[in-house]
């Protein structure tokens, strides 16, 4: 499906972000990319749709090499790759619907997008996706009127509106609270399973990654140092990826976080019930 | 270094000793310059004229009062012209300034080596010349009248709107642009969906602000024959009709206050 061969990225500043990264992804496989800050996770994910230009190696989507495409071909292939961002990267002053429809920009001519007259099929799809991510009531709101979790749902709908063959997801939960993080990760993984859609998820929360993904790739200083099942991620492996740390203590805190989140959820549910019981 | 190690511990100062001395030197130079300028001013002033200034001012006020309100009926058409000069000039300025701003902004320019310097030069050239000077030039070329005034206002507005707008374009959030580009959108679509929504409030604010400034500037363009209420001001000054000048000043004041109120309302509505 996606095969990356000896991918290199050296920035003009001299930073050698990726040193010959190679791996392949099967259809429907959700891969978590973990590693310390500066390991090259963001560079790797951005090289795949060439928001960052790779300096060497191949990126094969199916049979075609993305790394050697010209601008026109690149636009064509970008339509097939959906991307979800850390800070949502919605266009704040456009409505939720416009943000989702912007996923079709690669398919419609300029005048249609300029006059906001998208084909009815695209609009139908946008409504269906907003319904799927649970935002049917917010179609006409401006993106900056939504909460963090809602914005990320719009981001997911925008990526899916493209009908992608691959999802690139850059730190989807870094700006969210623990409970919303889990909900968003669950939503992403459910959708990938429904559509047999492969995804690469950059994620710094190791526990969250282990909870949801099929496979984990550990990156350190621009090199792959681990590639395997989430269960194989032992303390030794984590030390190889991140360096020394008391991993058991970290796991314990994470469990407490999860317990907190569960408590919060229970509290909110109880409150909603109380509110419902109050006679109007 | 601002941190010095002593026996009792580390001492932190905002500046090094050298920087402190340089600071004092700067102040001395500034004071010396002030004294020199004071001296030049004294030499160039005829104090006998200044000494009877209060009497002159009182005399002028005396002749200006009461205002000749009947003169108003001859001011409505020039006032209408003035507002038209400002509005049409601003519109024309906007039409030229918007593309220039996109060519000048570092993140939207098609070529940072050739196109950007040209766009920046257009902006600087337009900004470096006052509307009144533009009007003076245009009246010699086009002859007196409204057209010269409109073009003068437009030429000056290009630089103002262009500069503020290109700075606003350079300050946008690039991740929104990245996100739209990642969907496979073309460059015009990226501009329409990611850049324009981000700069629209700034653009509206800048345009209305410039219109407000242009109302004020177009009231004096008539002094050089470029139409509007300034022509009436000129002829009243020539005939020393001070009571008419009072009426003109009052009218300009009211117009400017109204235009400020309108622009504040519009900006508030958009942002």
XYZ file of C-alpha atoms in Angstrom:
551
model
C 0.000 0.000 0.000
C 2.515 2.606 1.186
C 6.199 1.767 1.027
C 8.900 4.120 2.223
C 12.447 3.370 1.133
C 15.576 4.969 2.590
C 13.843 8.308 3.173
C 16.257 11.158 3.895
C 15.593 14.691 5.056
C 18.302 17.209 5.743
C 17.137 20.770 6.472
C 18.992 23.805 5.158
C 19.967 24.564 8.750
C 21.956 21.297 8.705
C 19.599 19.246 10.877
C 19.599 15.675 9.656
C 15.977 14.873 10.548
C 15.560 11.522 8.746
C 18.430 9.105 8.159
C 17.284 6.463 5.722
C 13.864 5.508 7.124
C 12.218 2.456 5.518
C 8.960 0.653 6.241
C 5.799 -0.519 4.503
C 2.145 -0.325 5.526
C -0.634 -2.773 4.643
C -4.208 -1.702 3.809
C -6.257 -1.054 6.938
C -3.244 -0.950 9.217
C -3.125 1.810 11.859
C 0.476 2.607 12.735
C 1.534 4.653 15.742
C 4.733 6.627 15.268
C 6.383 7.331 18.613
C 9.649 8.939 19.619
C 11.075 11.865 21.569
C 10.677 15.481 20.397
C 12.999 16.151 17.488
C 13.174 12.481 16.465
C 11.768 13.375 13.051
C 8.149 12.199 13.483
C 6.655 15.401 12.081
C 9.217 15.595 9.274
C 8.467 11.990 8.287
C 4.705 12.470 8.142
C 5.059 15.770 6.244
C 7.491 14.220 3.750
C 4.847 11.681 2.731
C 2.556 14.360 1.217
C 5.551 16.624 0.606
C 4.537 19.532 2.790
C 8.223 19.040 3.608
C 10.448 18.190 0.630
C 12.452 14.988 1.216
C 16.114 15.140 0.183
C 16.426 11.467 -0.708
C 14.701 8.082 -0.887
C 11.376 6.901 -2.265
C 7.751 7.181 -1.125
C 5.705 4.633 -3.029
C 1.921 4.932 -2.825
C 0.768 1.923 -4.797
C 3.184 1.890 -7.724
C 3.925 5.609 -7.986
C 6.799 7.482 -6.328
C 5.571 10.644 -4.586
C 9.111 11.885 -3.957
C 9.825 12.412 -7.668
C 6.540 14.035 -8.739
C 6.101 17.460 -10.316
C 3.654 19.993 -8.884
C 0.649 18.943 -10.945
C 1.063 15.241 -10.159
C 1.634 16.128 -6.507
C -1.736 17.930 -6.352
C -3.408 14.839 -7.811
C -1.829 12.504 -5.269
C -2.461 14.837 -2.314
C -6.187 14.405 -2.928
C -5.753 10.726 -2.055
C -3.990 11.436 1.263
C -5.992 12.914 4.125
C -4.208 14.804 6.888
C -5.252 15.601 10.449
C -3.307 18.162 12.470
C -2.293 18.756 16.065
C -3.831 22.226 16.461
C -6.727 21.140 14.184
C -5.578 23.648 11.496
C -9.167 24.507 10.621
C -9.721 27.785 8.818
C -11.047 29.593 11.861
C -13.245 32.164 10.150
C -14.989 29.708 7.824
C -17.999 27.656 8.846
C -17.844 23.978 9.776
C -19.417 23.078 6.416
C -16.909 25.145 4.438
C -14.064 23.520 6.347
C -15.346 20.036 5.568
C -16.019 20.898 1.910
C -12.464 22.211 1.594
C -11.551 18.512 1.522
C -12.986 18.476 -2.024
C -10.924 21.409 -3.310
C -8.643 19.132 -5.291
C -11.646 17.759 -7.198
C -13.610 20.895 -8.099
C -12.601 23.751 -10.416
C -11.742 27.132 -8.922
C -14.972 28.918 -9.816
C -17.116 26.265 -8.115
C -15.093 26.477 -4.920
C -15.026 30.276 -5.103
C -18.811 30.557 -5.400
C -19.190 27.735 -2.826
C -21.304 25.758 -5.324
C -20.007 22.253 -4.659
C -21.606 19.245 -6.399
C -24.575 17.942 -4.403
C -22.822 14.585 -3.925
C -19.980 16.354 -2.075
C -22.447 18.206 0.145
C -24.338 14.984 0.890
C -21.083 13.323 1.832
C -20.174 16.244 4.103
C -23.528 15.973 5.908
C -23.053 12.219 6.326
C -19.533 12.677 7.713
C -20.576 15.414 10.127
C -23.300 13.074 11.312
C -20.722 10.268 11.714
C -18.402 12.422 13.867
C -21.374 13.721 15.869
C -21.500 17.339 14.719
C -24.850 17.458 12.872
C -26.021 20.366 15.025
C -22.988 22.530 14.325
C -22.948 22.638 10.513
C -23.433 26.409 10.272
C -21.229 27.455 13.171
C -17.914 29.113 12.566
C -14.958 26.857 13.366
C -13.673 29.221 16.072
C -16.938 28.802 17.977
C -16.256 25.101 18.671
C -14.440 23.372 21.531
C -11.120 21.537 21.006
C -12.665 18.092 20.681
C -15.329 19.356 18.266
C -12.710 21.086 16.126
C -10.707 17.895 15.849
C -13.866 16.118 14.733
C -14.234 18.712 11.966
C -10.579 18.058 11.080
C -11.352 14.329 10.796
C -14.432 15.007 8.638
C -12.366 17.272 6.352
C -9.757 14.549 5.851
C -12.429 11.906 5.134
C -14.270 14.216 2.720
C -11.286 13.684 0.424
C -12.117 9.955 0.162
C -8.524 9.270 1.109
C -6.603 6.036 0.602
C -4.250 6.938 3.450
C -4.515 9.098 6.563
C -1.591 11.074 7.976
C -2.328 12.152 11.524
C 0.039 14.525 13.334
C -0.364 14.485 17.146
C -4.186 14.366 17.033
C -4.595 14.551 20.809
C -1.762 16.825 21.938
C -4.112 19.774 22.545
C -6.915 17.759 24.142
C -7.750 16.589 27.669
C -7.330 12.870 28.535
C -10.987 11.953 28.096
C -11.421 13.771 24.768
C -8.081 12.315 23.612
C -9.414 8.792 24.083
C -12.687 9.623 22.338
C -10.856 11.102 19.361
C -8.423 8.169 19.111
C -11.334 5.726 19.327
C -13.196 7.608 16.593
C -10.154 7.629 14.308
C -9.506 3.920 14.800
C -13.175 2.989 14.310
C -13.327 4.956 11.074
C -10.111 3.369 9.805
C -11.559 -0.075 10.566
C -14.880 0.755 8.844
C -13.151 1.873 5.665
C -10.162 -0.451 5.768
C -8.103 2.747 5.731
C -4.412 2.714 6.614
C -3.157 5.502 8.878
C 0.076 6.789 10.330
C -0.443 8.511 13.670
C 2.270 10.626 15.261
C 1.701 10.375 18.943
C 3.751 11.223 21.989
C 1.461 9.505 24.489
C 2.810 5.944 24.528
C -0.053 4.521 26.588
C -2.657 5.970 24.280
C -0.778 4.542 21.300
C -0.626 1.053 22.861
C -4.323 1.220 23.641
C -5.468 1.876 20.079
C -3.007 1.085 17.266
C -2.151 -2.195 15.487
C 1.542 -1.545 15.127
C 4.121 0.810 16.572
C 7.184 2.310 14.938
C 9.704 3.930 17.269
C 11.838 6.702 15.869
C 14.981 8.048 17.503
C 17.205 10.732 15.979
C 15.837 10.083 12.486
C 16.196 6.296 12.563
C 13.713 3.472 13.106
C 14.733 1.757 16.349
C 11.576 -0.295 16.917
C 8.906 -1.767 14.672
C 6.399 -4.246 16.051
C 3.200 -5.039 17.940
C 2.151 -2.729 20.780
C 2.567 -5.623 23.295
C 6.245 -5.880 22.352
C 6.830 -2.392 23.685
C 8.696 -3.325 26.868
C 10.548 -1.021 29.209
C 13.794 -1.972 27.457
C 12.379 -0.914 24.117
C 11.081 2.361 25.547
C 14.536 3.071 26.925
C 15.972 2.369 23.486
C 13.556 4.915 21.968
C 13.441 7.632 24.607
C 16.451 7.038 26.866
C 16.406 6.207 30.583
C 13.235 6.867 32.554
C 11.195 5.119 35.232
C 8.637 3.599 32.871
C 6.560 1.832 35.506
C 6.005 5.121 37.348
C 4.906 6.724 34.089
C 2.452 3.901 33.394
C 0.996 4.304 36.869
C 0.390 8.052 36.384
C -1.244 7.309 33.055
C -3.566 4.808 34.727
C -4.474 7.434 37.305
C -5.201 9.878 34.469
C -7.516 7.337 32.919
C -9.236 6.750 36.249
C -9.663 10.522 36.637
C -11.142 10.739 33.187
C -13.555 7.944 34.007
C -14.574 9.730 37.210
C -15.142 12.951 35.314
C -17.267 11.115 32.779
C -19.323 9.458 35.521
C -19.775 12.818 37.253
C -20.940 14.504 34.062
C -23.326 11.691 33.261
C -24.816 11.925 36.754
C -25.195 15.684 36.393
C -26.872 15.379 33.009
C -29.291 12.886 34.517
C -30.067 15.272 37.390
C -30.640 18.083 34.889
C -32.993 15.852 32.902
C -34.943 15.005 36.019
C -35.555 18.633 36.904
C -39.101 19.459 35.739
C -39.159 22.153 33.098
C 28.422 40.031 31.051
C 25.590 41.338 33.195
C 26.302 38.592 35.736
C 29.406 39.106 37.903
C 30.738 36.631 40.408
C 31.666 38.133 43.772
C 32.593 36.546 47.097
C 29.053 36.970 48.424
C 27.369 35.462 45.359
C 26.275 36.318 41.862
C 25.223 39.871 41.039
C 22.889 40.495 38.117
C 22.627 43.817 36.303
C 20.488 44.678 33.323
C 23.381 46.163 31.334
C 27.127 45.771 31.302
C 29.275 48.709 32.452
C 30.157 49.467 28.848
C 26.493 49.590 27.831
C 25.771 51.900 30.767
C 28.452 54.370 29.653
C 27.174 54.233 26.078
C 23.686 54.997 27.391
C 24.918 58.109 29.231
C 26.837 59.226 26.136
C 23.636 58.903 24.113
C 21.769 61.150 26.550
C 24.549 63.810 26.421
C 24.433 63.871 22.608
C 20.634 64.231 22.720
C 20.794 67.177 25.161
C 23.511 68.888 23.084
C 21.380 68.511 19.956
C 18.388 70.004 21.753
C 20.453 73.046 22.882
C 21.734 73.558 19.357
C 18.239 73.393 17.854
C 16.944 75.844 20.472
C 19.689 78.253 19.426
C 18.847 77.927 15.710
C 15.179 78.549 16.455
C 15.964 81.702 18.445
C 18.103 83.125 15.688
C 15.395 82.541 13.062
C 12.543 84.139 15.015
C 11.623 87.845 14.967
C 10.584 88.371 18.544
C 8.826 91.671 17.830
C 6.253 89.693 15.855
C 5.865 87.094 18.563
C 5.406 89.684 21.290
C 2.155 90.998 19.823
C 0.850 87.503 18.986
C -1.985 87.583 21.551
C -3.274 90.849 20.090
C -3.098 89.481 16.524
C -4.874 86.308 17.529
C -7.608 88.262 19.274
C -8.004 90.450 16.206
C -8.289 87.392 13.931
C -10.900 85.791 16.172
C -12.786 89.065 16.245
C -12.977 89.197 12.472
C -13.944 85.497 12.248
C -16.868 85.905 14.586
C -19.821 85.663 14.066
C -19.627 82.995 11.325
C -21.439 83.894 8.129
C -23.855 80.957 8.155
C -25.528 82.104 4.912
C -22.310 81.018 3.156
C -23.293 77.398 3.884
C -25.577 77.162 0.874
C -22.547 77.525 -1.391
C -20.665 74.766 0.428
C -22.978 71.760 -0.026
C -21.823 70.915 -3.536
C -18.092 71.262 -2.745
C -18.664 69.115 0.355
C -20.366 66.433 -1.762
C -17.380 66.618 -4.158
C -14.985 66.208 -1.239
C -16.744 63.078 0.007
C -16.788 61.686 -3.537
C -13.072 62.353 -3.982
C -12.322 60.493 -0.753
C -14.619 57.538 -1.464
C -13.754 57.007 -5.144
C -10.065 57.597 -4.415
C -10.140 54.972 -1.654
C -11.929 52.459 -3.900
C -9.425 52.999 -6.704
C -6.575 52.699 -4.210
C -7.971 49.405 -2.887
C -8.306 47.954 -6.392
C -4.618 48.532 -7.053
C -3.330 47.911 -3.514
C -4.785 44.406 -3.037
C -2.826 42.687 -5.831
C 0.270 44.712 -4.947
C 0.011 43.517 -1.327
C -0.223 39.860 -2.382
C 2.809 40.337 -4.636
C 4.727 42.017 -1.806
C 3.957 39.553 1.020
C 6.800 37.090 1.507
C 4.470 34.090 1.757
C 2.324 34.801 -1.322
C 4.707 36.486 -3.765
C 5.362 34.497 -6.943
C 9.007 35.545 -6.956
C 10.926 36.931 -3.987
C 13.800 38.051 -6.201
C 12.048 40.026 -8.942
C 8.346 40.641 -8.229
C 8.569 41.356 -4.502
C 11.082 44.238 -4.766
C 8.972 45.824 -7.522
C 5.814 45.601 -5.407
C 7.657 47.016 -2.397
C 8.963 49.869 -4.549
C 5.420 50.711 -5.688
C 4.345 50.836 -2.049
C 7.266 52.978 -0.917
C 6.965 55.368 -3.888
C 3.273 55.887 -3.196
C 3.828 56.386 0.531
C 6.749 58.777 0.236
C 4.701 61.470 -1.536
C 1.962 63.382 0.292
C -1.520 63.544 -1.255
C -1.181 67.302 -1.636
C 2.011 66.881 -3.672
C 0.385 64.159 -5.778
C -2.528 66.558 -6.372
C -0.131 69.362 -7.328
C 1.548 67.093 -9.897
C -1.748 65.783 -11.263
C -3.291 69.253 -11.583
C -0.384 70.276 -13.794
C -0.848 67.134 -15.885
C -4.662 66.764 -15.985
C -5.738 70.321 -15.263
C -7.766 71.341 -12.187
C -10.821 69.348 -11.134
C -12.174 66.336 -9.329
C -10.292 63.768 -11.404
C -6.920 65.064 -10.220
C -8.167 64.891 -6.625
C -9.467 61.335 -6.959
C -6.241 60.114 -8.523
C -4.127 61.912 -5.923
C -6.041 60.233 -3.092
C -5.848 56.857 -4.864
C -2.093 57.105 -5.467
C -1.423 57.903 -1.826
C -3.807 55.163 -0.603
C -2.067 52.415 -2.594
C 1.001 52.617 -0.397
C -0.894 52.837 2.871
C -3.317 49.983 2.195
C -0.662 47.925 0.406
C 1.798 48.137 3.272
C -0.642 47.335 6.081
C -2.289 44.578 4.061
C 0.945 42.828 3.085
C 2.036 42.885 6.720
C -1.295 41.303 7.671
C -0.795 38.630 4.996
C 2.658 37.816 6.346
C 1.253 37.359 9.852
C -1.344 34.680 9.020
C -1.333 31.242 10.607
C 0.591 29.024 8.164
C -0.797 25.741 9.489
C -4.237 26.642 8.091
C -2.585 27.209 4.723
C -0.722 23.916 5.045
C -3.955 22.076 5.845
C -5.756 23.409 2.770
C -2.724 22.743 0.570
C -2.612 19.150 1.867
C -6.075 18.483 0.394
C -4.650 18.958 -3.111
C -6.068 22.462 -3.594
C -4.634 24.710 -6.317
C -2.840 27.929 -5.430
C -5.892 30.124 -6.159
C -8.032 27.843 -3.993
C -5.478 27.991 -1.193
C -5.674 31.776 -1.384
C -9.490 31.742 -1.369
C -9.906 29.230 1.469
C -6.890 29.709 3.721
C -5.446 33.202 3.228
C -8.389 35.487 2.390
C -10.532 34.450 5.404
C -7.593 35.190 7.690
C -6.840 38.676 6.325
C -10.422 39.789 5.657
C -10.972 41.547 9.021
C -7.626 43.354 8.733
C -8.434 44.334 5.153
C -11.820 45.788 6.078
C -10.344 47.669 9.029
C -7.495 49.120 6.949
C -9.796 50.206 4.107
C -12.278 51.980 6.350
C -9.452 53.603 8.301
C -7.911 54.885 5.047
C -11.296 56.217 3.879
C -11.526 58.130 7.143
C -8.042 59.623 6.602
C -8.904 60.413 2.972
C -11.963 62.459 3.988
C -9.614 64.688 5.984
C -6.996 64.862 3.252
C -9.468 65.659 0.482
C -10.697 68.746 2.358
C -7.408 70.504 1.570
C -6.816 69.232 -1.975
C -8.797 72.208 -3.313
C -5.950 74.476 -2.185
C -3.999 73.317 -5.230
C -7.029 73.168 -7.516
C -7.918 69.492 -7.210
C -11.594 70.061 -6.380
C -13.649 69.862 -3.219
C -14.197 72.214 -0.312
C -10.540 73.303 -0.285
C -11.222 75.560 -3.292
C -13.738 77.548 -1.216
C -11.198 77.722 1.588
C -8.610 79.055 -0.844
C -10.863 81.792 -2.257
C -12.025 82.855 1.214
C -8.421 83.065 2.365
C -7.525 85.174 -0.672
C -10.309 87.652 0.063
C -9.615 87.608 3.826
C -13.238 86.549 4.408
C -12.572 85.214 7.894
C -16.219 84.778 8.832
C -16.598 82.396 5.858
C -13.476 80.489 6.871
C -15.057 79.855 10.274
C -18.040 78.251 8.531
C -15.746 76.077 6.395
C -13.757 74.950 9.438
C -16.955 74.078 11.300
C -18.201 72.056 8.319
C -14.892 70.173 7.964
C -14.934 69.424 11.687
C -18.451 68.003 11.528
C -17.605 65.932 8.412
C -14.503 64.447 10.007
C -16.348 63.620 13.220
C -19.112 61.904 11.227
C -16.597 59.945 9.111
C -14.758 58.798 12.254
C -18.046 57.676 13.762
C -18.963 55.787 10.573
C -15.575 54.086 10.303
C -15.622 53.092 13.976
C -19.090 51.575 13.514
C -18.099 49.696 10.366
C -14.889 48.339 11.872
C -16.746 47.230 14.962
C -19.318 45.447 12.827
C -16.708 43.538 10.831
C -14.202 42.530 13.509
